[in-house]
Each structure stands twice: as structure tokens, then as C-alpha cells.
XYZ file of C-alpha atoms in Angstrom:
730
model
C 0.000 0.000 0.000
C 1.059 3.588 -0.607
C 0.354 6.969 0.922
C 0.320 10.470 -0.497
C 2.173 12.493 2.144
C 2.273 16.268 2.359
C 5.451 17.785 3.801
C 5.410 21.537 4.350
C 8.705 22.587 2.761
C 7.714 26.255 2.501
C 8.317 26.258 -1.271
C 5.395 26.957 -3.601
C 6.750 24.685 -6.362
C 6.843 21.771 -3.912
C 3.385 22.391 -2.491
C 2.070 18.927 -3.381
C 2.018 15.458 -1.796
C 4.816 12.887 -2.249
C 4.373 9.117 -2.628
C 5.658 6.818 0.147
C 5.296 3.119 0.828
C 3.450 1.877 3.913
C 5.343 -0.868 5.834
C 3.091 -3.738 6.919
C 3.595 -2.948 10.608
C 2.289 0.609 10.057
C -0.794 -0.218 7.956
C -3.185 0.190 10.887
C -1.729 3.578 11.835
C -1.472 5.140 8.371
C -4.793 6.702 7.394
C -5.821 10.068 5.894
C -4.871 12.594 8.551
C -2.089 10.517 10.142
C 1.039 12.353 11.226
C 4.085 10.570 9.810
C 7.869 10.835 9.629
C 9.323 10.291 6.160
C 12.838 10.308 4.655
C 13.597 13.181 2.280
C 16.969 14.320 0.969
C 18.878 12.578 3.756
C 16.654 14.012 6.491
C 13.645 12.736 8.385
C 10.759 15.172 8.096
C 7.260 15.319 9.542
C 4.246 15.245 7.264
C 0.530 14.499 6.954
C -1.085 11.649 5.040
C -3.512 13.021 2.458
C -4.728 9.754 0.890
C -3.996 6.009 1.079
C -3.866 4.029 -2.186
C -3.396 0.415 -3.238
C -1.120 1.267 -6.160
C 1.210 4.085 -7.200
C 1.898 5.613 -10.597
C 5.692 5.895 -10.256
C 8.482 3.296 -10.207
C 7.969 1.326 -6.983
C 11.722 0.751 -6.628
C 12.173 4.479 -6.155
C 9.505 4.746 -3.464
C 10.781 5.042 0.103
C 8.857 3.840 3.129
C 7.290 5.830 5.928
C 9.522 5.703 9.019
C 6.867 6.095 11.723
C 3.206 7.007 11.985
C 0.673 8.281 14.492
C -2.971 7.470 13.784
C -5.180 10.549 13.362
C -6.983 11.781 16.429
C -10.752 11.921 16.566
C -12.236 14.502 14.178
C -8.983 15.214 12.331
C -10.274 13.788 9.045
C -12.921 16.516 9.001
C -10.258 19.124 9.770
C -8.161 17.980 6.802
C -11.186 18.432 4.573
C -11.643 21.922 6.031
C -7.986 22.730 5.272
C -8.593 21.646 1.675
C -11.604 23.959 1.469
C -9.567 26.905 2.792
C -6.725 26.297 0.361
C -9.032 25.922 -2.635
C -11.196 28.948 -1.807
C -8.633 31.433 -0.542
C -5.340 30.364 -2.118
C -2.001 29.969 -0.402
C -0.251 26.658 0.112
C -1.683 23.539 1.676
C 0.911 23.974 4.428
C -0.516 27.388 5.254
C -4.066 25.963 5.350
C -2.961 23.093 7.591
C -1.238 25.532 9.939
C -4.595 27.327 10.310
C -6.636 24.249 11.247
C -3.779 22.661 13.239
C -2.316 25.774 14.930
C 1.325 25.987 15.960
C 0.223 26.177 19.591
C -0.304 22.420 19.350
C 3.483 22.106 19.606
C 3.645 24.214 22.766
C 4.760 22.445 25.911
C 2.063 21.067 28.205
C 2.936 20.690 31.878
C 3.235 17.061 33.030
C 3.632 15.372 36.404
C 4.232 11.809 37.664
C 2.026 9.776 39.969
C 2.864 6.567 41.858
C -0.042 4.121 42.014
C -0.278 1.022 44.222
C -0.710 -2.039 41.957
C 0.636 -5.046 43.977
C 0.039 -6.681 47.351
C 1.614 -4.029 49.570
C 0.543 -5.732 52.818
C 2.412 -8.954 51.980
C 5.411 -7.042 50.669
C 5.627 -4.996 53.875
C 5.342 -8.131 56.070
C 8.067 -9.839 54.086
C 10.293 -6.768 54.307
C 9.868 -6.500 58.099
C 10.726 -10.191 58.549
C 14.244 -9.485 57.366
C 16.775 -8.372 59.961
C 18.249 -5.804 57.604
C 15.989 -3.867 55.303
C 15.611 -0.441 53.773
C 13.893 2.023 56.096
C 12.833 3.979 53.018
C 11.108 0.933 51.470
C 9.322 0.346 54.766
C 8.241 3.974 54.783
C 7.036 3.790 51.149
C 4.990 0.640 51.729
C 3.468 2.074 54.897
C 2.381 5.202 53.039
C 0.878 3.216 50.176
C -1.161 1.188 52.655
C -3.070 4.386 53.476
C -3.703 5.667 49.930
C -3.650 4.078 46.491
C -2.025 6.992 44.662
C 0.553 9.711 45.456
C 2.350 12.376 43.518
C 5.968 11.433 42.792
C 7.117 14.879 43.911
C 5.232 14.525 47.221
C 6.920 11.185 47.951
C 10.316 12.687 47.148
C 9.962 16.035 48.889
C 7.432 15.566 51.719
C 8.362 12.010 52.696
C 12.039 12.084 51.655
C 11.875 8.771 49.756
C 14.715 8.336 47.207
C 13.867 7.833 43.527
C 15.688 4.474 43.323
C 13.445 3.023 46.066
C 10.332 3.945 44.070
C 11.804 2.529 40.858
C 12.750 -0.747 42.626
C 9.166 -1.110 43.853
C 8.032 -0.512 40.275
C 10.289 -3.335 38.999
C 8.810 -5.625 41.652
C 5.343 -4.887 40.308
C 4.209 -3.275 43.549
C 3.632 0.187 42.068
C 3.224 1.787 38.658
C 4.635 5.157 37.751
C 2.444 7.134 35.341
C 3.072 10.433 33.588
C 0.035 12.675 33.513
C -0.742 15.978 31.914
C -1.814 19.009 33.905
C -4.289 20.999 31.851
C -4.934 24.348 33.468
C -8.358 25.920 33.730
C -8.125 29.646 32.856
C -10.902 30.379 35.377
C -9.215 28.608 38.319
C -7.533 31.714 39.740
C -10.542 34.002 39.360
C -12.503 34.889 42.476
C -16.250 35.070 42.924
C -17.203 32.663 40.129
C -18.799 29.977 42.295
C -22.181 31.667 42.536
C -25.336 29.629 41.920
C -26.190 29.078 38.277
C -28.890 31.517 37.104
C -32.051 30.311 35.384
C -32.443 30.752 31.637
C -35.491 32.975 31.373
C -36.485 33.875 27.803
C -39.064 36.436 26.736
C -41.769 35.634 24.212
C -39.712 36.632 21.142
C -36.620 34.701 22.257
C -38.734 31.621 23.069
C -40.334 31.700 19.601
C -36.893 31.701 17.946
C -35.626 28.868 20.153
C -38.719 26.719 19.577
C -38.440 27.046 15.794
C -34.673 26.413 15.921
C -35.130 23.197 17.913
C -38.072 22.001 15.832
C -36.765 22.662 12.301
C -33.013 22.368 13.000
C -31.862 24.754 10.225
C -28.330 24.085 9.004
C -27.448 27.794 8.923
C -29.492 30.550 10.553
C -29.088 34.298 10.946
C -30.396 36.031 14.081
C -30.948 39.710 13.347
C -31.533 41.265 16.760
C -31.319 44.920 17.777
C -28.652 45.879 20.314
C -29.719 44.713 23.750
C -32.298 42.241 22.382
C -30.829 39.318 24.315
C -29.018 37.379 21.582
C -26.448 36.106 24.108
C -29.131 34.593 26.342
C -30.628 32.928 23.279
C -27.202 31.478 22.409
C -26.975 30.098 25.955
C -30.378 28.423 25.622
C -29.293 26.843 22.323
C -26.053 25.606 23.869
C -27.959 24.067 26.781
C -29.937 21.909 24.355
C -26.755 20.850 22.521
C -25.084 19.783 25.776
C -28.139 17.690 26.681
C -27.479 15.765 23.452
C -23.874 15.079 24.615
C -22.526 17.359 21.901
C -20.233 20.391 22.028
C -20.472 24.034 20.965
C -18.097 26.719 19.675
C -18.876 30.416 20.200
C -16.919 32.841 18.046
C -16.710 36.416 19.311
C -14.598 39.124 17.607
C -11.340 39.770 19.477
C -12.362 43.385 20.082
C -15.546 42.205 21.879
C -13.936 39.203 23.623
C -14.103 40.781 27.061
C -14.085 38.921 30.374
C -17.561 40.343 30.934
C -18.780 38.523 27.811
C -17.021 35.240 28.631
C -18.361 35.147 32.197
C -21.934 35.270 30.908
C -21.391 31.767 29.548
C -19.321 30.587 32.521
C -22.051 31.471 35.001
C -24.444 29.141 33.194
C -22.144 26.234 32.320
C -19.281 26.469 34.816
C -16.143 24.457 34.068
C -17.682 23.020 30.914
C -16.649 26.374 29.399
C -13.190 27.473 28.341
C -11.847 30.203 26.107
C -8.845 31.225 24.033
C -7.678 34.654 22.945
C -4.645 36.390 21.480
C -3.383 37.464 24.906
C -2.956 33.851 26.110
C 0.501 32.326 25.935
C 0.910 29.369 23.562
C 1.135 26.791 26.350
C -2.126 27.800 28.058
C -3.913 28.067 24.705
C -2.789 24.576 23.737
C -3.989 23.211 27.072
C -7.496 24.517 26.360
C -7.503 22.696 23.010
C -6.331 19.518 24.742
C -9.056 19.904 27.367
C -11.578 20.090 24.528
C -10.098 16.999 22.861
C -10.168 15.104 26.179
C -13.804 16.007 26.812
C -13.098 18.188 29.868
C -14.854 21.168 28.278
C -17.870 21.264 25.986
C -18.077 24.975 25.110
C -15.143 26.876 23.600
C -15.288 30.660 23.279
C -12.821 32.709 21.276
C -11.987 34.684 18.125
C -11.774 33.070 14.681
C -9.023 30.600 15.725
C -11.474 28.949 18.165
C -13.322 27.595 15.127
C -10.678 24.864 14.875
C -11.200 23.498 18.401
C -10.840 19.672 18.167
C -14.239 18.640 19.526
C -15.232 15.032 18.849
C -18.984 15.585 18.471
C -19.530 19.208 17.528
C -23.214 20.125 17.461
C -23.340 23.933 17.259
C -21.205 26.807 15.953
C -22.257 30.339 16.926
C -20.696 33.354 15.216
C -21.599 36.451 17.200
C -21.262 39.877 15.536
C -20.920 37.984 12.252
C -20.501 41.244 10.319
C -17.141 42.021 11.976
C -14.190 42.387 9.595
C -11.841 40.768 12.139
C -13.325 37.420 11.084
C -11.184 37.753 7.953
C -7.605 36.610 8.520
C -4.960 39.248 7.945
C -2.330 36.771 6.756
C -2.478 34.061 4.097
C -4.572 32.171 3.542
C -6.914 35.113 4.140
C -9.902 32.964 5.022
C -13.269 34.257 6.223
C -14.232 32.592 9.508
C -17.966 32.894 8.754
C -17.608 30.954 5.501
C -15.235 28.475 7.161
C -17.741 27.995 10.015
C -20.504 27.170 7.532
C -18.192 24.649 5.851
C -17.151 23.026 9.139
C -20.800 22.773 10.104
C -21.526 21.029 6.804
C -18.620 18.616 7.238
C -19.541 17.506 10.766
C -23.313 17.990 10.721
C -23.318 20.875 13.224
C -25.852 23.705 13.112
C -24.412 27.160 12.457
C -25.933 30.309 13.968
C -24.864 33.796 12.846
C -25.911 36.733 14.999
C -25.754 40.510 14.613
C -27.620 43.744 15.166
C -26.168 44.851 11.821
C -25.803 41.766 9.603
C -23.377 41.937 6.723
C -25.063 42.636 3.399
C -23.772 39.274 2.191
C -25.290 37.250 5.064
C -28.603 39.109 4.925
C -28.791 38.461 1.176
C -28.288 34.743 1.825
C -31.085 34.901 4.402
C -33.688 36.685 2.266
C -32.818 34.280 -0.580
C -33.678 31.404 1.816
C -30.126 30.058 1.827
C -30.091 30.789 5.578
C -33.037 30.738 7.985
C -33.757 34.288 9.205
C -34.839 35.045 12.790
C -35.601 38.584 13.949
C -35.590 40.155 17.434
C -36.955 43.684 17.047
C -37.244 44.725 20.719
C -34.762 45.070 23.547
C -34.974 42.447 26.279
C -36.997 43.320 29.396
C -38.851 45.964 27.365
C -35.943 48.426 27.685
C -36.231 51.441 25.381
C -33.837 52.218 22.562
C -31.932 55.485 23.054
C -33.248 58.725 21.604
C -30.952 59.543 18.680
C -30.408 62.922 17.050
C -28.229 64.006 14.114
C -26.283 67.275 14.280
C -25.212 68.960 11.028
C -21.656 70.164 11.667
C -21.825 72.402 8.590
C -24.465 74.464 10.404
C -22.309 74.485 13.536
C -19.392 75.842 11.499
C -21.629 78.468 9.851
C -22.800 79.545 13.319
C -19.195 80.110 14.368
C -18.743 76.939 16.443
C -15.339 75.488 15.532
C -15.178 73.154 18.539
C -14.996 69.375 18.181
C -18.268 69.289 20.174
C -21.570 70.555 18.796
C -23.672 72.752 21.060
C -26.183 69.928 21.565
C -23.502 67.431 22.601
C -21.827 70.003 24.867
C -25.134 70.657 26.632
C -25.761 66.913 26.917
C -22.397 66.238 28.550
C -22.896 69.151 30.957
C -26.318 67.778 31.931
C -25.007 64.217 32.525
C -22.127 65.449 34.676
C -24.600 67.344 36.868
C -26.753 64.188 37.197
C -23.699 62.018 38.028
C -24.363 59.891 34.928
C -21.747 58.640 32.470
C -20.855 59.655 28.909
C -19.057 57.840 26.078
C -17.494 59.640 23.121
C -16.768 57.508 20.067
C -14.304 58.713 17.437
C -15.141 57.155 14.091
C -11.925 57.224 12.082
C -11.737 53.668 10.767
C -9.992 53.130 7.407
C -9.873 56.740 6.250
C -6.150 57.263 5.613
C -5.637 59.517 2.595
C -9.278 60.287 1.741
C -10.167 63.913 0.998
C -13.271 65.803 2.116
C -14.608 69.339 2.537
C -15.140 70.583 6.072
C -17.573 73.257 4.973
C -20.106 71.190 2.964
C -19.006 67.616 3.739
C -18.408 66.598 0.107
C -15.946 63.755 -0.506
C -13.807 63.445 -3.633
C -15.000 60.242 -5.317
C -14.090 58.297 -8.444
C -16.509 59.175 -11.235
C -16.392 55.571 -12.451
C -16.829 53.670 -9.162
C -18.536 55.997 -6.673
C -15.943 55.244 -4.003
C -13.640 57.820 -2.395
C -10.284 58.399 -4.044
C -7.067 58.308 -2.043
C -4.310 60.934 -2.001
C -0.857 59.476 -2.661
C 2.656 60.824 -2.308
C 2.730 61.664 -6.016
C 0.103 64.355 -5.373
C -2.587 62.517 -7.343
C -5.889 61.066 -6.178
C -6.125 57.339 -7.010
C -9.100 54.969 -7.275
C -8.281 51.524 -5.891
C -11.045 49.793 -7.843
C -10.545 50.878 -11.454
C -7.096 52.492 -11.396
C -8.294 55.966 -12.399
C -6.361 58.982 -11.088
C -6.660 62.758 -11.077
C -4.679 65.694 -9.640
C -5.345 66.743 -6.046
C -8.044 69.423 -5.880
C -7.333 72.811 -4.304
C -10.948 73.720 -3.612
C -14.173 71.829 -3.086
C -15.865 71.067 -6.442
C -19.289 71.371 -4.756
C -19.102 74.599 -2.733
C -15.671 75.963 -3.808
C -14.473 76.181 -0.212
C -10.742 75.886 0.332
C -11.296 74.047 3.635
C -10.554 70.738 1.954
C -7.998 68.048 2.723
C -7.390 64.789 4.546
C -8.966 64.507 7.987
C -6.703 64.100 11.014
C -8.123 63.755 14.503
C -6.815 61.711 17.384
C -8.214 60.538 20.684
C -5.496 62.365 22.613
C -6.339 65.696 21.003
C -10.049 65.187 21.730
C -9.329 64.199 25.334
C -7.398 67.448 25.809
C -10.236 69.513 24.347
C -12.942 67.802 26.434
C -10.846 68.199 29.594
C -10.473 71.909 28.792
C -14.228 72.305 28.377
C -15.079 70.252 31.486
C -12.073 70.683 33.812
C -13.685 68.924 36.792
C -14.673 65.804 34.844
C -12.821 62.502 35.229
C -11.847 61.238 31.777
C -10.532 57.876 30.562
C -9.133 57.303 27.071
C -9.158 53.916 25.344
C -7.106 53.499 22.197
C -4.084 51.580 20.921
C -1.712 53.592 23.138
C -3.584 53.057 26.416
C -4.312 49.349 25.827
C -0.902 48.068 24.782
C -1.015 45.582 27.663
C -3.948 43.371 28.782
C -3.782 45.045 32.195
C -4.202 48.473 30.617
C -7.350 47.339 28.820
C -8.857 45.682 31.916
C -8.010 48.585 34.186
C -9.849 51.073 31.957
C -12.927 48.855 31.657
C -12.975 48.124 35.403
C -12.527 51.770 36.347
C -15.359 52.918 34.089
C -17.598 50.069 35.316
C -16.966 51.181 38.925
C -17.869 54.735 37.884
C -14.375 55.962 38.726
C -14.653 58.121 35.597
C -17.387 60.286 34.088
C -16.380 60.198 30.413
C -14.836 57.430 28.291
C -13.272 58.520 24.997
C -12.159 55.973 22.422
C -12.160 54.397 19.002
C -14.247 51.396 17.937
C -12.993 49.247 20.834
C -15.344 51.082 23.210
C -18.482 50.201 21.240
C -18.014 46.419 21.064
C -18.906 43.915 23.770
C -19.336 46.314 26.697
C -22.340 46.889 28.903
C -22.131 50.004 31.095
C -25.515 50.610 32.806
C -24.413 54.073 33.966
C -24.001 55.426 30.411
C -26.913 57.596 29.320
C -25.227 59.662 26.581
C -23.177 58.499 23.593
C -21.548 61.077 21.347
C -20.455 59.924 17.883
C -17.811 62.329 16.634
C -17.094 62.650 12.900
C -19.723 60.016 12.092
C -19.213 60.354 8.349
C -15.433 59.947 8.421
C -15.556 56.184 7.782
C -17.797 56.873 4.758
C -14.675 58.305 3.170
C -12.769 55.008 3.266
C -11.696 53.782 -0.183
C -13.761 50.629 0.219
C -17.071 49.581 -1.343
C -18.168 48.457 2.161
C -17.688 51.938 3.675
C -21.418 52.595 4.088
C -21.948 49.189 5.700
C -19.085 49.747 8.150
C -20.364 53.237 8.995
C -23.911 52.016 9.608
C -22.598 49.217 11.832
C -20.306 51.422 13.915
C -22.873 54.169 14.476
C -25.693 51.788 15.370
C -23.460 49.751 17.691
C -22.210 52.957 19.323
C -25.707 54.315 19.899
C -26.702 50.958 21.366
C -24.273 51.442 24.290
C -26.487 54.174 25.736
C -29.471 53.575 28.023
C -28.788 49.979 29.011
C -29.510 50.631 32.681
C -32.507 52.053 34.512
C -32.224 55.557 33.041
C -33.201 56.320 29.434
C -30.387 56.828 26.938
C -29.550 59.426 24.329
C -27.105 59.479 21.405
C -25.852 62.471 19.414
C -24.407 61.865 15.932
C -22.195 64.659 14.609
C -21.701 64.675 10.835
C -21.010 66.781 7.770
C -23.301 64.475 5.733
C -26.568 64.425 7.732
C -28.546 63.299 4.679
C -26.426 60.172 4.000
C -28.664 57.082 4.019
C -26.267 55.036 6.184
C -26.253 57.697 8.918
C -29.996 58.354 8.719
C -30.776 54.616 8.819
C -28.466 54.063 11.787
C -30.061 56.956 13.692
C -33.511 55.421 13.097
C -32.241 51.892 13.849
C -33.665 50.939 10.470
C -31.603 48.087 9.035
C -34.128 47.194 6.317
C -33.981 50.688 4.802
C -30.194 50.607 4.914
C -30.092 47.177 3.256
C -32.537 48.236 0.538
C -30.422 51.208 -0.526
C -27.015 49.566 -0.032
C -27.947 46.426 -1.975
C -29.304 48.538 -4.856
C -26.002 50.464 -4.981
C -23.926 47.271 -4.996
C -26.075 45.567 -7.588
C -25.775 48.608 -9.873
C -21.972 48.751 -9.565
C -21.426 44.969 -9.512
C -20.023 44.764 -6.005
C -20.353 41.726 -3.676
C -22.535 39.865 -2.963
C -23.990 40.498 -6.451
C -20.600 40.075 -8.057
C -17.222 38.954 -6.699
C -13.888 40.701 -6.154
C -10.373 39.368 -5.847
C -7.873 41.883 -4.485
C -4.279 40.865 -5.184
C -1.758 42.587 -2.943
C 1.766 42.745 -4.324
C 4.624 43.335 -1.881
C 8.291 43.969 -2.600
C 11.298 45.727 -1.134
C 11.343 47.953 -4.219
C 8.554 49.868 -5.897
C 9.830 48.659 -9.266
C 9.380 45.070 -8.053
C 5.692 45.708 -7.327
C 5.086 47.406 -10.667
C 6.942 44.709 -12.624
C 5.018 41.862 -10.960
C 1.708 43.700 -11.287
C 2.242 44.319 -14.993
C 3.275 40.674 -15.497
C 0.202 39.108 -13.840
C -2.319 41.536 -15.367
C -0.908 40.753 -18.812
C -1.276 37.012 -18.234
C -4.811 37.426 -16.875
C -6.002 39.572 -19.798
C -4.556 37.118 -22.332
C -6.093 34.057 -20.652
C -9.425 35.615 -19.636
C -10.272 38.487 -22.010
C -13.756 38.945 -20.490
C -12.445 39.278 -16.931
C -12.375 42.777 -15.385
C -8.767 43.479 -14.317
C -7.582 46.837 -12.899
C -4.149 47.940 -11.730
C -1.512 47.749 -10.546
C -2.005 50.804 -8.321
C -0.401 51.739 -4.976
C -2.283 50.434 -1.932
C -3.988 52.996 0.382
C -0.988 52.570 2.695
C 1.654 52.058 0.046
C 4.632 51.304 2.281
C 4.927 49.548 5.649
C 8.267 48.795 7.327
C 10.140 49.487 4.070
C 7.952 47.055 2.108
C 6.106 48.565 -0.866
C 2.492 47.510 -1.477
C 0.515 47.612 -4.733
C -2.888 46.204 -5.700
C -4.532 44.508 -8.648
C -8.341 44.176 -8.538
C -10.220 41.450 -10.433
C -14.017 41.364 -10.714
C -16.473 38.784 -12.075
C -19.977 37.487 -11.393
C -18.553 33.977 -10.963
C -16.507 33.088 -7.857
C -15.112 30.093 -9.774
C -13.699 32.492 -12.390
C -11.725 34.247 -9.653
C -10.406 30.921 -8.340
C -9.236 30.076 -11.889
C -7.554 33.480 -12.078
C -5.829 32.865 -8.746
C -4.564 29.467 -9.905
C -3.270 30.967 -13.144
C -1.340 33.606 -11.185
C 0.170 30.913 -8.941
C 1.321 28.997 -12.009
C 2.584 32.129 -13.772
C 4.800 33.356 -10.920
C 6.422 29.896 -10.728
C 7.651 30.226 -14.324
C 11.308 30.920 -15.002
C 10.647 34.273 -16.726
C 8.398 35.622 -13.960
C 9.625 38.709 -12.061
C 11.403 37.876 -8.838
C 11.564 39.540 -5.418
C 7.823 40.177 -5.156
C 5.059 38.266 -3.374
C 1.331 37.955 -4.001
C -1.407 37.868 -1.353
C -5.035 37.124 -2.188
C -8.126 38.634 -0.581
C -11.570 37.556 -1.860
C -14.631 39.852 -1.667
């Protein structure tokens, strides 16, 4: 018999399996998914078995045998299939896909300890020992101890009872004891105080109960829960998990890293106790690996974490929940740039688990799947416990400027903050500056310089030209606004530190906390800010998007959204969707306690449909207009995009590679839309230049063919060197 074995050599040309013979003594161990050691070029390398075959197509005399093999662990066959899906759909090498589903933390050290167990007739052995005139006092001591208990820690016998190692080993040779090596798998909750409280009851309202009943009755393969902020989606997830655990199955809960707060995790722990564990990016590799091993061993049944938690090695997975499914952090930033939502749906299909997506602001793609009946749609339109949504108002900053107010705060927001400080209530100020580097807008009328061909904002580059990153068009930088002819036009720059200084100047007696990348460089910094604001040690919390995700502060009754339209200026076809999401999520932080909430949205584009829809909490109106725009301009999900990022240490390397691949693509696929190469929005990071090529087609399969052609082309001898390609779909 023969096996196709994949060895990750890190070389694209060798990204394929190799044929090896299976020795008779290893036939039982060698199966698809087995980890093996094989000879290659005078070395012994580790690899994975892809397939097992009766015959091979090459000269059998040249085929070497597998050296050793470890049978695949439970569920690993399904994970290999998932790795194949990721490689095929998102590109990259099979080695990269395997490293995603079998993370490197699996090689991290796990703490072990030894135990000594009584296995023989200790009473007879002790009597025989005492009958001798000369005998070891340590052996007598060991046997006497083992008469009292069946098992002891090796270290306890050595340190507490002072018994030498050779005495224990001699007893082992005599068959009186066995020495076993065990693994200590730590529980990340074990050092936390106050978690032993009585488990609360799951009490659902009428709307939540209706969703749960339908979910349990019809068992949809993939469902989307569209619930307003504060509608109780988490409690509904908990009720679903409870049913899965009753069936002796396991559940995975994906939460975006930015919302993966201890507060969120403890909601699940309080219901399910030590059946719950979690992983996150702040865990060291050893502790993270121990949580995966606990899942494999059946110690835990619910794993919570960011996208990497999707690959938890559960043996009988019954449910995958993707909370805040619209979040962009579910897309991997390094190759293969897989989408965790799509990968979750595929894993659910492979193992027969139900998949639940949840969001107050579903992605346009997921909602389209739902209204096309590809997913089952559930809706929660009211907040739990009949809590009211905050009162939301939009402030036109153009009118503020015309009235002579040049402050970062509108008069309405200033008055609101002053009122909350007098009432001893809390305020949050959200600065919406996501993804806007290089975009140009007018401060007087709010107009944004857009591409006339694509209706997306253009980006100012070092060459002084405005570039479109979707069709490659460019134009000179404007000196005045083409709409109102104001010269107050340029790229927007506003930081949390500057805003903190201004707010402190306006309200000198207020206690202010700032949450951004600088103040949360360490996990302690993040926790300290959250804890302090929860204890009401501060009156105002200022921050970027990290303050609007996953937090519940009952004392907050006013949310101010500063520069609400700034993210509309991002050079991205999803800019309106991201803006709607951020504003609605931000407004949803207000009024979660006993007192009613208010939100003030400051903008230079008060008529923009994304801002108006978010202020009215009207997702359907937003979806109607956004989907019409995307359908008209052939953007996903009504068409498909493949963004190819080209990186090189020289700008010439990027341009040369970009020109090479676009030429090949246009020759092979004349009907395919291909644009570029153009500089990326951030065209240089750490001395590495970055360019983009954009490919568009109605068929996803056409983009996969294009990706495969590019992989083949860059492996050719005449292909430009010293440049790399990275693929990002839709």
C-alpha cells in the first residue's frame, strides 16, 4: 500500500504530496490525517497523510517507506477536509491551510507530572520486608504510606516524605507500584474569584422563546439572528447551547477579538461552569494549547474565542455560533486570508453541526443569503426586558461651522455632557476614524472626492494625485471643493489624545478615561480602563471602535459619535456598511440601565442614508439602498472581487510583478475585469512597498481560476522575482 504524504517545505513549487510506501507494521496507523515521519533528501521530516492508495503511478523501486506514523486523532479527518476547502477557496499553500486548522500552539509544551499508584500486594510485601533483619527504612516507609492511599504524587513522595527515587523505581520493577506520567491541563478560570455563585435560570421572553422553539423544531443548518442591540441574543445562544449539551454534543462560540471581554465570557461561565473554556490572542501558547487539549479530552464542551477557536478539536460538535458575524476581524490578515464565517458554515456542513450567525447589523452578504432562503432568518426587534432604545439625534456640523462653532463638540452634545455630569451619569465619546487614511473631504459642505467611475472615495498618494483603488483611475489633487468651492478641503486628522485634551479643557472637573491603541498596549491596561469605568471611577470614556463592542455600562446615558461620516470616506465599497454598523453599535451602548439613553451623531453628511438609517435603527432601509447600490456597480454579494496585494522591497518590483500578472490574466481571460496595478492605500509599511490589482467577475469560480493561473505564472522561469502575491476575496 502507498500513501500520499504532504510535507510543508515552505516552497510553492513543492506544495504537493509525495508518494511513500506503507510498511506492513504501520498499515493500521497510516490513514488520511495521520502524522508521519518520512525520509527526504537525507533528512527525516514530519508530514501528513492526504490519501492512502493500493497502487502508485511511479516506479515502486524508487519509493521510500514511511519511518513512523501516528494514527489521526478523533475529528482530524474533518479538519483535513476543512484545510482543503480553505486552500481551494482562498489560495495559499496547503501547508498554510494546515497551519490554520492545526495551529502551531499544538506544539507548545504542556505541563506534566508523575504519579505513583499502588498495583501489587503491599501488605504482603511490607510483612516480608519487616521479617528481614536488615531492610531499607525507606522501602518500609514507602509501603506504609501506600497502605493508606492508592495513589501519590511522585514529587510529594520525594519532597514531603524524603523517599529516594531508586526506592520507588525498585518497587516498580517488583510490580508493587506503577509510575504514570500525567498531563496538567490548566483551567483559565481557576484563579478568578467570585465565580462559584449559583447558576442563574435561563429565562427567555416571548420573542426569544419563539426563535428557540423554531430552531429546535426545524433544526436549520445555517441561521441568521438579526436582533437589535440589547435584544438578548447572548441569552438565546446560551439556551441553544444548553440543548446541545443535553445531546452530549459540544459548541463553539466565536466572538470578535475586540468584543472578547471577560464580561462577555463570564456570561457563559455562570451558566455552564467548568464546561466552558476560552482562548484569545493574549494567552501564551502553552495555556492556549492546554485549552484545546481539554476540549479533545472532553473536559470542556463549550469553547469561546476569536476566529481561531473555530478549529477546536471537539469530537462531536453540534453547534457553531458566530456572534457579531458582520465584523471584519473574522477575515484573517495573513495568508490564507480565510473568512471565519464561511469556514464555520463549511465546518458545520462537514460535521453535521448547526451554524448560527448573529448581529444587530448583519453583513449585506449574510442578509442576502437569508432573504434568498439560503439561511433561515430570525428577527428580534425589541430590547430584552422591554428596555427602550436610546433617543438619537443628528447634528449637522456644517451648520455648527456656519454659526461660528469650531469646537470638536456641537452645542447639543456640549449641553448633553454638561447635563449628565450634573446628574452624576456617564458619557461615552466615540471617534469614528476607521480606514480613512488619505481620503479627501470638505469641512464646509461635507463633500468627498469620489471616483466618477466607481462611486468610491479616491485616495491621495505621495505623487500628489488622487487614485481609485477599484478601477485604477487617477486625477490631480483638488485645491478647492468642487461642490461649494471652499478651500477648507484636505485629509482629515483627529486623534483621541487631542479630543481628550479639548474635552478636559471644556469640562475641567470631569474625570476622563481614554481607550485606544496607546492606552491598551497591555492586557492590564485594557482591563483597568474597563474596570474603572464600570466602577464609575470616571465620568467620560473617549475611544475608538474598541469602546463600542462587547461592553455593557448601565451608567451610560449619553453616547456622542464624533465625525460620524469619516468612515464613509474610506476607499472601500463596504464603507457605508461599516459606517452604519459602527454608528448603530455605538448608539446601542447608551441607556442599558434604569435611566433612558440618548445618542448624538455629529456629521457633515446628515442626509447620507447610512447615517440616517443608523439613527432610526432601520436596518431594512439601509439594506434596501445599499444592496441597490452594490447591484448597480457589480459589487459583492452580487458580483465577486479578488484583491491581489503585491509586496516587494522595491517599488519597481511591485510594478513589474503587477504588470506581469495583469498581462497574463487579460490574455487568458479576455472577459475578466482586471484593474491595476495601483499603490495600496498605505503604500509602504516597514520598508515594504504595497501595490494592488483588482479582479471582478460574477462567478466566484472564475476568480479561483484566475488565482490558480497567477500561482502557475509566478512559478515560471521568466516571472519577475523579489515580489510576493497575497489574495483577498470579496
